[in-house]
Coordinates of C-alpha atoms in Angstrom, one line a residue:
X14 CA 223.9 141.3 227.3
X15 CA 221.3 140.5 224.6
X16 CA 222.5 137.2 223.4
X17 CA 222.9 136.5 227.1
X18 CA 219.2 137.1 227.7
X19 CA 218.2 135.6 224.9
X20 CA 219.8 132.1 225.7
X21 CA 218.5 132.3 229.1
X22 CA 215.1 133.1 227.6
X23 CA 215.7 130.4 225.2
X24 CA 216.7 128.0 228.4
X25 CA 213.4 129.3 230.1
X26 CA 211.3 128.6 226.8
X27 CA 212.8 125.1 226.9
X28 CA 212.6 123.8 230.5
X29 CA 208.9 125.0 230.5
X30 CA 208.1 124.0 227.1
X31 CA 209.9 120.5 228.5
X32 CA 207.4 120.6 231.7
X33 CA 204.5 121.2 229.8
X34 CA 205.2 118.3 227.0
X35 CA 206.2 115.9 230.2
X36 CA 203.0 116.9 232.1
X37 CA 200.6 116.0 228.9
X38 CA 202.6 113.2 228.7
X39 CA 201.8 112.0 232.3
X40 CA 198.6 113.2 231.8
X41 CA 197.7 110.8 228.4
X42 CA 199.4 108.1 229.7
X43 CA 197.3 108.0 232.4
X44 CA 194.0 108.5 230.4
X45 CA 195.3 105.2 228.2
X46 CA 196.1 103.5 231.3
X47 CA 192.5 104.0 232.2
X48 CA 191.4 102.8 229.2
X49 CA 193.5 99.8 229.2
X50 CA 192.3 99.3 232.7
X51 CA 188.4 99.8 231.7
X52 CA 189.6 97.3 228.6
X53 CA 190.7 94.3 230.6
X54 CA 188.0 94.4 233.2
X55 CA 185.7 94.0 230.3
X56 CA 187.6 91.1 228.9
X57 CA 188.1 89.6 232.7
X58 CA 184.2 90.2 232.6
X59 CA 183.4 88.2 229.2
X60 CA 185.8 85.5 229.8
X61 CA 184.3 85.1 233.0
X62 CA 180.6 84.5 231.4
X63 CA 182.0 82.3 228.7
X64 CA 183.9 80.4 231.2
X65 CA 180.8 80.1 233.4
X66 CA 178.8 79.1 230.1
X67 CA 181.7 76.0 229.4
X68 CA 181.5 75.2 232.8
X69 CA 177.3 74.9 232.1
X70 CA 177.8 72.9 229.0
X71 CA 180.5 70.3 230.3
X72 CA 178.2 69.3 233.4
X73 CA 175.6 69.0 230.9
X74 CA 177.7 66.9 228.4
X75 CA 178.7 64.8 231.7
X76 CA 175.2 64.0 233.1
X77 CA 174.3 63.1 229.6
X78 CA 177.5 60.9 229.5
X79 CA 176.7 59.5 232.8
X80 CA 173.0 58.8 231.8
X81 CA 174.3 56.8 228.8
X82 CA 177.1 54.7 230.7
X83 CA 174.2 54.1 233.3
X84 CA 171.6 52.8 231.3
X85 CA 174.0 50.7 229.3
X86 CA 175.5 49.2 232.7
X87 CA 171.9 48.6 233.6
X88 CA 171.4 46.7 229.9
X89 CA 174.5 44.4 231.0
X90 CA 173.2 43.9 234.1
X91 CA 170.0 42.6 232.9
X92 CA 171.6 40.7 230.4
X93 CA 173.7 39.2 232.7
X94 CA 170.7 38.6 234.9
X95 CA 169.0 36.7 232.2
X96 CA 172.0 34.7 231.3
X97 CA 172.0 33.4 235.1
X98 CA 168.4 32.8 235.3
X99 CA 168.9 30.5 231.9
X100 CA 171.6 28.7 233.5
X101 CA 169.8 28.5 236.5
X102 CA 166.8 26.8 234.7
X103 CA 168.7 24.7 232.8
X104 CA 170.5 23.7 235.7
X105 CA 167.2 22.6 237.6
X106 CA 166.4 20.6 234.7
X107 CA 169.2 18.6 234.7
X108 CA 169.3 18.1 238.4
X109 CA 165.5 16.9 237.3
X110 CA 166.4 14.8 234.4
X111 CA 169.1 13.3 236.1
X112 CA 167.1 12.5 239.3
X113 CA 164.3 10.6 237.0
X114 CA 167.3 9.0 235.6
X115 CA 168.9 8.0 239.0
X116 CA 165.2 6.6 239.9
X117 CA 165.1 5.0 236.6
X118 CA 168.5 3.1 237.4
X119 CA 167.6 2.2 240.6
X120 CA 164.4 0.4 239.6
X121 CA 166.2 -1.4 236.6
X122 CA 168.8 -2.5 239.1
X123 CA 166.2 -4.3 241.4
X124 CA 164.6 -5.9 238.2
X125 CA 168.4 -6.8 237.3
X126 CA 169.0 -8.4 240.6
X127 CA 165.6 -10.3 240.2
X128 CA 166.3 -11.9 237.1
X129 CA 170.0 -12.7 238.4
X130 CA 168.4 -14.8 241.0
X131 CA 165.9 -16.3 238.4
X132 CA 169.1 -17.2 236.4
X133 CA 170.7 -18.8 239.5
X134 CA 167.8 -20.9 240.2
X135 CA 167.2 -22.2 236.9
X136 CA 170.7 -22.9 236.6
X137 CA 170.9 -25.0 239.9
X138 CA 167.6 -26.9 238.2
X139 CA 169.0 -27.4 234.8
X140 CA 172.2 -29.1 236.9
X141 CA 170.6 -31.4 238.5
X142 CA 168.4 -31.9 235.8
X143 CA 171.2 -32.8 233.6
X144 CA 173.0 -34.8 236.1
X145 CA 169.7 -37.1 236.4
X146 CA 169.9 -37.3 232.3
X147 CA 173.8 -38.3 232.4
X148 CA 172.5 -41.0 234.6
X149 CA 169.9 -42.3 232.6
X150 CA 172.1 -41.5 229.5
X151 CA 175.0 -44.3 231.4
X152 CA 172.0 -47.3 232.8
X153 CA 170.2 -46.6 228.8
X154 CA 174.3 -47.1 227.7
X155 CA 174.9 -50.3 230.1
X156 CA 171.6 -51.5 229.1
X157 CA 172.3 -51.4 225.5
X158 CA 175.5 -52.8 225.6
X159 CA 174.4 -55.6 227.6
X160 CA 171.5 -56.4 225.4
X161 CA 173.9 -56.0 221.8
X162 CA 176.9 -57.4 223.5
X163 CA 179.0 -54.9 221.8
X164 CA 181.2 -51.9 224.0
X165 CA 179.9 -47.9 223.0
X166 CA 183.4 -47.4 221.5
X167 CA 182.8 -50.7 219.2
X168 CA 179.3 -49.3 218.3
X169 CA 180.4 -46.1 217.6
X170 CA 182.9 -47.1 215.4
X171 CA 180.8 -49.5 213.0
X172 CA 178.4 -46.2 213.0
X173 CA 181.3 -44.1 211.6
X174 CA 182.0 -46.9 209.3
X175 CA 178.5 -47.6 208.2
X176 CA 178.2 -43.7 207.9
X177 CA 181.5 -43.6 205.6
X178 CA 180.5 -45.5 202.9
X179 CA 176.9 -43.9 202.8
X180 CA 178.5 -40.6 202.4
X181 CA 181.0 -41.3 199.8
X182 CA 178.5 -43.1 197.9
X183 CA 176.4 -40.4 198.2
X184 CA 179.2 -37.8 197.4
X185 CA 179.9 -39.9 193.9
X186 CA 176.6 -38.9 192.7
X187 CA 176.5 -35.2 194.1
X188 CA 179.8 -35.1 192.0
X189 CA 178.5 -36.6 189.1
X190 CA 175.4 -34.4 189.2
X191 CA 177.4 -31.3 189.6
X192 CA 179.6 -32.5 187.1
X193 CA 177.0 -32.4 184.3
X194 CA 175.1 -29.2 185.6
X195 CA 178.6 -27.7 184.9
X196 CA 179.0 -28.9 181.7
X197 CA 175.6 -27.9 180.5
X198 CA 176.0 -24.6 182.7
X199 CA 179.4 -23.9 180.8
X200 CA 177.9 -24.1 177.8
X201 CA 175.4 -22.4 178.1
X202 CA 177.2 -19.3 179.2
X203 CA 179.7 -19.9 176.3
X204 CA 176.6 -19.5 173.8
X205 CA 175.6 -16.2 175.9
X206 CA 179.3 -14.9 176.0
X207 CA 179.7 -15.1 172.4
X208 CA 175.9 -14.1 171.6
X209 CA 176.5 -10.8 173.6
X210 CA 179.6 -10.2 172.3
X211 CA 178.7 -10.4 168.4
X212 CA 175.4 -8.5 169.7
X213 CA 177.4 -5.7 170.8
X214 CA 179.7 -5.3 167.8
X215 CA 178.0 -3.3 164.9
X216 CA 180.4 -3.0 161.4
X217 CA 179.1 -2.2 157.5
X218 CA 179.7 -4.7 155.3
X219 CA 182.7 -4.5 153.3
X220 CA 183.8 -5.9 149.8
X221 CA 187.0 -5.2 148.0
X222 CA 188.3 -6.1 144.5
X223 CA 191.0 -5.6 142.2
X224 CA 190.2 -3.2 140.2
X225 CA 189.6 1.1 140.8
X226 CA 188.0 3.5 138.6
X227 CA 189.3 6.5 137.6
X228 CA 186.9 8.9 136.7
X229 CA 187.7 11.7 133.8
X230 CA 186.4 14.8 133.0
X231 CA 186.3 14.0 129.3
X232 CA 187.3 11.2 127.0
X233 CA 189.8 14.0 125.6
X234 CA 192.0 13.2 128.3
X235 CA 192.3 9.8 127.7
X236 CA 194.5 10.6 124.4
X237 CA 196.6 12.6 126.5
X238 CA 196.9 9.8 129.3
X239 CA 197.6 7.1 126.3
X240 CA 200.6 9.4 125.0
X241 CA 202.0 9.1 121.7
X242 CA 202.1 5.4 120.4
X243 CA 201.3 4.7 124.4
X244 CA 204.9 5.8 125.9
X245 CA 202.6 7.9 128.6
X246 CA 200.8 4.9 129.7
X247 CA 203.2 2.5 129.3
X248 CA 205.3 4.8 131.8
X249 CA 203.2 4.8 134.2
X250 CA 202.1 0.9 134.3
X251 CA 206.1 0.1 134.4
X252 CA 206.4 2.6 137.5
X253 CA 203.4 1.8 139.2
X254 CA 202.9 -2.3 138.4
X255 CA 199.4 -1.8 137.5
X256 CA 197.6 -2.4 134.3
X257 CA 195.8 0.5 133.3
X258 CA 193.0 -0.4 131.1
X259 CA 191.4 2.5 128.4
X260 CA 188.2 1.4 126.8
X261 CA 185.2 2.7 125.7
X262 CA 183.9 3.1 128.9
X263 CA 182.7 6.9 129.6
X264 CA 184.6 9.4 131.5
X265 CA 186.6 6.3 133.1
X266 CA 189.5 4.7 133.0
X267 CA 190.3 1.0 135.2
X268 CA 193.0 0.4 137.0
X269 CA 193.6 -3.5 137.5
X270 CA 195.7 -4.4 140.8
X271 CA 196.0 -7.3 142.9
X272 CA 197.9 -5.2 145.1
X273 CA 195.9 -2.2 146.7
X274 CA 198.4 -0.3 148.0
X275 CA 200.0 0.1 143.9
X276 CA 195.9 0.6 142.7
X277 CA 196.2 3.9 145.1
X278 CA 199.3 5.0 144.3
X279 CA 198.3 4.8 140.9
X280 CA 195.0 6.5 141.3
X281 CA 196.3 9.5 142.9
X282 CA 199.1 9.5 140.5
X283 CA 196.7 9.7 137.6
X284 CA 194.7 12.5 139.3
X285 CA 197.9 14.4 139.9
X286 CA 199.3 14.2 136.2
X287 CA 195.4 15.3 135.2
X288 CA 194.8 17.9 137.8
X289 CA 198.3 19.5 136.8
X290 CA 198.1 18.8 132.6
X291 CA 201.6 18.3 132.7
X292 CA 202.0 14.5 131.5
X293 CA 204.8 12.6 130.2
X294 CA 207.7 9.6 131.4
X295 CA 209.6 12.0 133.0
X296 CA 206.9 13.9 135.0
X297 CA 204.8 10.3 135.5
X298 CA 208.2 9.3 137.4
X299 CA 208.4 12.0 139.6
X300 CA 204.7 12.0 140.7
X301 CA 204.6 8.4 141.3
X302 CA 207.7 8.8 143.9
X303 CA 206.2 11.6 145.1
X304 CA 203.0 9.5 145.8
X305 CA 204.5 6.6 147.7
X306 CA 206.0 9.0 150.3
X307 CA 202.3 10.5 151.2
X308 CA 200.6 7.0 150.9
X309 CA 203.8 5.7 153.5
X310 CA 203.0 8.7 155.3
X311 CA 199.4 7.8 155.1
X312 CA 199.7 4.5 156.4
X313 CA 201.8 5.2 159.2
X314 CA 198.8 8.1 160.3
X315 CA 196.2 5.2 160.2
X316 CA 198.1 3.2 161.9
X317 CA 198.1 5.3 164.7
X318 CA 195.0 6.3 164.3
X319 CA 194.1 3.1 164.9
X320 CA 195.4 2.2 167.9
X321 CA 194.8 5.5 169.4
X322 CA 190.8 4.6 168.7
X323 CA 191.2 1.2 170.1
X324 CA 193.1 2.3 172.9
X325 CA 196.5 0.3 172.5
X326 CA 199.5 1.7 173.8
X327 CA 203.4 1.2 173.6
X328 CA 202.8 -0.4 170.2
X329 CA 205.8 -0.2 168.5
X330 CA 206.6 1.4 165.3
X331 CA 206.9 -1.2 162.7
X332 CA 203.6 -3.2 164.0
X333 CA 202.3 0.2 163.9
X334 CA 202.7 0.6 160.0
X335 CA 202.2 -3.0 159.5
X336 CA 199.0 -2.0 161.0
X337 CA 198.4 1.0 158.5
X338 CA 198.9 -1.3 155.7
X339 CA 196.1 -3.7 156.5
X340 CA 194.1 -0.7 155.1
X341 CA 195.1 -1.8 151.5
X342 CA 194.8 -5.3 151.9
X343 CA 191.3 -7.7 151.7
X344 CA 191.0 -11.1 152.8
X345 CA 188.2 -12.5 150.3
X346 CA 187.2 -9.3 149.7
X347 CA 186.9 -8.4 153.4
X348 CA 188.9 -5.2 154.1
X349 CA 191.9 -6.6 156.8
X350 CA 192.1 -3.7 158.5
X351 CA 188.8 -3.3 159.2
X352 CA 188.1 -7.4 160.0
X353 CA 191.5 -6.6 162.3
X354 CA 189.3 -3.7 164.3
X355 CA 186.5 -5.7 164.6
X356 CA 188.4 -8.5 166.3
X357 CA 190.2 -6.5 168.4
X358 CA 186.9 -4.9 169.3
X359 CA 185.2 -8.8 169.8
X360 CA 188.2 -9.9 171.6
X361 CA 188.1 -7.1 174.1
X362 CA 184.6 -7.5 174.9
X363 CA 184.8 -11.0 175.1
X364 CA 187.7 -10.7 177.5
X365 CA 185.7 -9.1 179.8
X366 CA 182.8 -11.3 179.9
X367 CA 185.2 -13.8 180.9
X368 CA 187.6 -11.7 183.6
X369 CA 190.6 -11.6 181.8
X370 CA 192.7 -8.4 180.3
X371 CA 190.7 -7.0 177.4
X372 CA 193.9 -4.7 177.0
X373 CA 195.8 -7.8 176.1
X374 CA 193.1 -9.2 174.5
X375 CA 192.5 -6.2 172.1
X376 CA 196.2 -6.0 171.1
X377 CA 196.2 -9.8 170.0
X378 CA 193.6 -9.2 167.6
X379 CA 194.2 -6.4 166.1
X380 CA 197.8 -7.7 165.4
X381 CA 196.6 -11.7 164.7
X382 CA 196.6 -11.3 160.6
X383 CA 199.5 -8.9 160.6
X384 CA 201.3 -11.5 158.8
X385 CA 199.2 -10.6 155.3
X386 CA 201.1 -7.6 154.7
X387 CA 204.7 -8.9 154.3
X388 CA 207.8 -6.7 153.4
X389 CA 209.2 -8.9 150.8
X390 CA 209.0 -11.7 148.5
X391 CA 210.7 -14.5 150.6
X392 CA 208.1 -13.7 153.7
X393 CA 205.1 -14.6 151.6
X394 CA 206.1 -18.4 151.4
X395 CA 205.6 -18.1 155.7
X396 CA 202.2 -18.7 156.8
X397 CA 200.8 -15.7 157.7
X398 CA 200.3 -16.7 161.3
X399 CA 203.6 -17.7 161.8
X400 CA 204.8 -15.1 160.4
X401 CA 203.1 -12.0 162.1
X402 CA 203.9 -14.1 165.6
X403 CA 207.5 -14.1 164.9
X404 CA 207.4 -10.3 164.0
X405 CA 205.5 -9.9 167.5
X406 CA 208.8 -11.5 169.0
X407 CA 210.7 -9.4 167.3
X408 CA 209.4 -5.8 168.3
X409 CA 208.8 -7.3 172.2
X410 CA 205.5 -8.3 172.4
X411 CA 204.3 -10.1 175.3
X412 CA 204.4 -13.9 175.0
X413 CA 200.6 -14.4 175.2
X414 CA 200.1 -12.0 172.0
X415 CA 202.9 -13.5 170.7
X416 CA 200.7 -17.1 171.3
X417 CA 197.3 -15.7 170.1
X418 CA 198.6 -14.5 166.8
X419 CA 200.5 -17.8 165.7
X420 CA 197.6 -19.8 167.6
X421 CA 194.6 -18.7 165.8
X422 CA 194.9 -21.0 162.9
X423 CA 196.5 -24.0 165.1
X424 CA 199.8 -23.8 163.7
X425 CA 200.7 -23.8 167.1
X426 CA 199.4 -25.2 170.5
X427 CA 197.4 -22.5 172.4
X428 CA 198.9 -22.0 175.6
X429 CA 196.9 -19.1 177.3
X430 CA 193.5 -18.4 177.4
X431 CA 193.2 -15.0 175.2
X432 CA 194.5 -17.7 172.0
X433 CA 191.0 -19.4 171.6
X434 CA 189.3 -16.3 172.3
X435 CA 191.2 -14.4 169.3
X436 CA 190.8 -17.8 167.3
X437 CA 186.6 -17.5 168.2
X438 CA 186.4 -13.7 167.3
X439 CA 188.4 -14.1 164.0
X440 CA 186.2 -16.6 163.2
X441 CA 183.0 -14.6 164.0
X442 CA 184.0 -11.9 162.2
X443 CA 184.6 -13.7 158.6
X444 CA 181.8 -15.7 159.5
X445 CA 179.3 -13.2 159.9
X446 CA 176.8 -12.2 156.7
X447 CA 178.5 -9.7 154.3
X448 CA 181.6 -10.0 155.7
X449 CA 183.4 -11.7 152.6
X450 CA 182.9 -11.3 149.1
X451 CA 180.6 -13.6 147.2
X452 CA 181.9 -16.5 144.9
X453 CA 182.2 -16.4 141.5
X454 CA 179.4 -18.1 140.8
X455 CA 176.9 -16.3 142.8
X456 CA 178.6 -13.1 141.0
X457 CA 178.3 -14.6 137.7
X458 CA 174.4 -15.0 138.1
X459 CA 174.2 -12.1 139.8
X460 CA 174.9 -10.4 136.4
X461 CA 173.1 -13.3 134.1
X462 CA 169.8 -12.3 136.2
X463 CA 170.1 -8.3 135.7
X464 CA 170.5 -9.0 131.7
X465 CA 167.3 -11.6 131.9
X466 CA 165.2 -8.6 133.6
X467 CA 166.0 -6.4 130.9
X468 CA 165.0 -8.9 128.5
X469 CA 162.2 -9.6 130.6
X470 CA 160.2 -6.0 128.9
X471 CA 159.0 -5.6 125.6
X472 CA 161.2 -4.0 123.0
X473 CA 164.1 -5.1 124.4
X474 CA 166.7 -5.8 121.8
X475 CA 170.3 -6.2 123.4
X476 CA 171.3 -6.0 127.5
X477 CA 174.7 -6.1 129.0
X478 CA 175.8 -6.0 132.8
X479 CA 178.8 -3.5 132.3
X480 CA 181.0 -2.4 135.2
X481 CA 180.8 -5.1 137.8
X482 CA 177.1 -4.9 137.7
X483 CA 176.9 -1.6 138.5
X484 CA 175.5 -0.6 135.1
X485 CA 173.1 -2.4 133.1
X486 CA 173.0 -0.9 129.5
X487 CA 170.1 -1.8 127.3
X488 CA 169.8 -1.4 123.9
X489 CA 165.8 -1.1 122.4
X490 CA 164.2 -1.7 119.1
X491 CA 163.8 1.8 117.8
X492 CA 160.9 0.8 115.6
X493 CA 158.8 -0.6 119.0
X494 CA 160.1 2.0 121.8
X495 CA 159.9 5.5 121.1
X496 CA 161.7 8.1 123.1
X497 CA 159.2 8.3 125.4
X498 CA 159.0 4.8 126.0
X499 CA 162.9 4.5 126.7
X500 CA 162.8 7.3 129.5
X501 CA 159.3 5.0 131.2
X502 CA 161.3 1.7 130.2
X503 CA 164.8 2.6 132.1
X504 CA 162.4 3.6 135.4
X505 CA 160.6 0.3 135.2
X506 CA 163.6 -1.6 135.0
X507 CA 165.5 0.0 137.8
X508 CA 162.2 -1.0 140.0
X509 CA 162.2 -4.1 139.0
X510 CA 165.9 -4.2 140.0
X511 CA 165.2 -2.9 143.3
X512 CA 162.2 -4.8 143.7
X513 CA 163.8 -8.7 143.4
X514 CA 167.6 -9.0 143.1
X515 CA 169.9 -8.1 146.2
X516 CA 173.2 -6.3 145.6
X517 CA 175.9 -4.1 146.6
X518 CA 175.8 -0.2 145.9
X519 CA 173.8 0.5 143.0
X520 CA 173.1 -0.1 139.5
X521 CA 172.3 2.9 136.8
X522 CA 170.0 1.4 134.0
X523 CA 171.0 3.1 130.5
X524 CA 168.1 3.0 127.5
X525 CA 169.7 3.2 124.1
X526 CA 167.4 3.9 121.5
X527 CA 169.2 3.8 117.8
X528 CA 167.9 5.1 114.4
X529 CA 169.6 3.9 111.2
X530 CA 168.9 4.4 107.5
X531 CA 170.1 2.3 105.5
X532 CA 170.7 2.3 101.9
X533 CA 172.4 0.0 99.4
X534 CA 174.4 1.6 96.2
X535 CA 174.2 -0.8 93.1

């Protein structure tokens, strides 16, 4: 019965304590239902204001857009306004303009049509005038004929005839005149062709020899050159050809040479064997070889050197060191290479003057003495005209070079006009002052007057033109000319020099004053 009662009690305690938990339940659910209730009508009331407040500021923002789109439709439309009221205007204006215009027309139409008529009526008058003057024209013809007894056609012709032989005699004499006024006319302009030409060529004057100095550092080298009992400098003139001469000049050495070409390859052998110290047959040899490749190399650079300055093209490679050699030849002591560029130069210009191709020109004269530097023996018996035309033939050359070359010394007929032009530069060149060397005799008095100025002072004992005339060496009378004296003497002399003898380069005056005591032994 008691666990009975207490599981009913328990039941009881249960179910109510189950009533009570489901009634606060009910009852705090409905509180937060409240709540929640009292929560959204607050947020229904907020969105509503700030909804309300959007809905302010968007018909704001659209009046304001609305003002904006207005008054900018209200700029177009004025613009637009404007625009038309231009074109309007300028439409009125042309309706103006071209009204005065039409008026303009109209009133030169009328004066158009006025001087039409004008026309017409002097027309009709200058017909029937010249219908009454081909009348009186035929009765003045009739009349004539009648009264000469000759027809208008026989008239006419002894007119023509009579006419005829008044013009041809007259034309003889025009001719003649003409003829004369061209003669004198050609010459003249010859005479300013060549004047302007030589006028416009400037070139140093230029005198070669046969002999170069090489200068020494010491006269101790010239033992060493000389070798034992000479084998050094024998060597050396056997592989060279040139005569190598060793006096008492100072600090120089002469090396004697027809042939240029062997005086430089001596030279620069010479200043090789010095430079290195090293100097016997064997080594002289080898340098000299060694020194006719550079100076071949040498020639063929100015060779095209040359013809690149001159502006000759296609040249070909022979003629081009044939060219390079003319540097190591002279033509009475004129430089050939140089007297070849100043042709070509005088033959280019000259060509101009005249019309023709200074090109072509230009190329025959730097290639018209070509024929001076020949290749072997046998070629030096050919004129050297003849000879530097047939190697023009042979390296292709154009037939008018080919003519101007074996022309200019009439060997052969000329047979275009750049022939006498080449043959009137070359001679303007050689002919022109300091071109060529002086003669002997004016270089043998040349040195017989420098000696005669020396003895020309006081104290003068002994004077000798050494060196070509480019030293004068004077030797004084110790007992008359003190030391002082010989430094004031050697400056006198030299002015005097300078003062009344004309010469090439310069000339170094050497005083030599001597003291001797002499005593005899008996």
């Amino acid at each position: 019965m008691d666990s009975t009662m207490i599981i009913i009690a328990a039941i009881v305690g249960l179910a109510i304590g189950f009533a009570i938990a489901k009634f606060m339940e009910k009852g705090k659910a409905s509180k937060t239902i409240a709540n929640a209730k009292k929560d959204a009508a607050q947020i229904l009331k907020e969105a509503k204001i700030e909804g309300e407040n959007i809905k302010k500021d968007k018909i704001l923002q659209a009046k304001e857009k609305f003002l904006e789109l207005k008054a900018e439709h209200e700029k177009v439309i004025i613009g637009k306004d404007k625009k038309i009221g231009e074109a309007e205007k300028r439409t009125r204006d042309k309706e103006s303009q071209v009204s005065s215009e039409l008026a303009k027309n109209k009133q030169l139409n009328s004066q158009l049509e006025n001087k039409m008529k004008e026309v017409e009526h002097a027309k009709e008058f200058f017909e029937k005038k010249q219908a009454e003057v081909d009348k009186l024209h035929k009765s003045q013809v009739q009349q004539l004929e009648v009264i000469s007894g000759l027809s208008a056609d026989e008239a006419k012709s002894q007119l023509i005839e009579s006419l005829r032989d008044t013009a041809k005699s007259d034309a003889m004499g025009y001719i003649q005149t003409t003829l004369e006024e061209a003669k004198l006319t050609a010459q003249q302009e010859a005479r300013k062709i060549v004047i302007n030409t030589i006028q416009r060529i400037g070139t140093e004057e230029a005198v070669e020899n046969c002999v170069s100095v090489f200068n020494i550092e010491s006269d101790d080298v010239k033992g060493r050159i000389i070798g034992r009992e000479g084998r050094n400098i024998r060597a050396l003139e056997s592989a060279t050809g040139v005569e190598i001469i060793v006096d008492d000049t100072p600090e120089a050495i002469i090396l004697s040479c027809f042939d240029s070409v062997r005086r430089e390859v001596a030279r620069l052998s010479l200043h090789k064997l010095v430079t290195d110290g090293r100097i016997h047959p064997a080594r002289i040899e080898e340098v000299v070889k060694k020194t006719e490749k550079q100076i071949e190399a040498e020639i063929v650079e100015i060779g095209k050197r040359t013809v690149i300055d001159l502006g000759i093209h296609g040249l070909h490679p022979e003629l081009i060191k044939a060219v390079g050699r003319m540097k190591y030849r002279s033509s009475y002591g004129q430089n050939l290479l140089q007297h070849s560029r100043e042709v070509a130069k005088l033959c280019g210009v000259m060509a101009s003057e005249l019309g023709l191709n200074p090109k072509i020109a230009k190329r025959a004269g730097l290639l018209h003495d070509i024929g001076k530097v020949p290749n072997t023996e046998a070629e030096v018996e050919t004129p050297h005209a003849i000879l530097g035309m047939q190697w023009a033939e042979k390296y292709g050359e154009k037939p008018e070079v080919c003519n101007a070359i074996g022309a200019h010394h009439d060997e052969i007929e000329m047979k275009t006009l750049i022939s006498p032009i080449v043959q009137v530069c070359d001679a303007i060149s050689g002919a022109r002052p300091g071109a060529r060397r002086q003669v002997l005799d004016s270089y043998i008095q040349r040195l017989k007057d420098l000696e005669e100025i020396a003895f020309g002072f006081g104290g003068v004992q002994k004077a000798y033109a050494i060196q070509a005339g480019r030293e004068l060496r004077v030797i004084v009378e110790s007992e008359k000319v003190s030391d002082e004296k010989a430094a004031q003497l050697s400056f006198e002399i030299s002015q005097k020099i300078q003062t009344d003898m004309t010469y090439p380069g310069q000339v170094k005056v050497t005083v030599i004053r001597e003291t001797r005591a002499v005593n005899v032994a008996k």
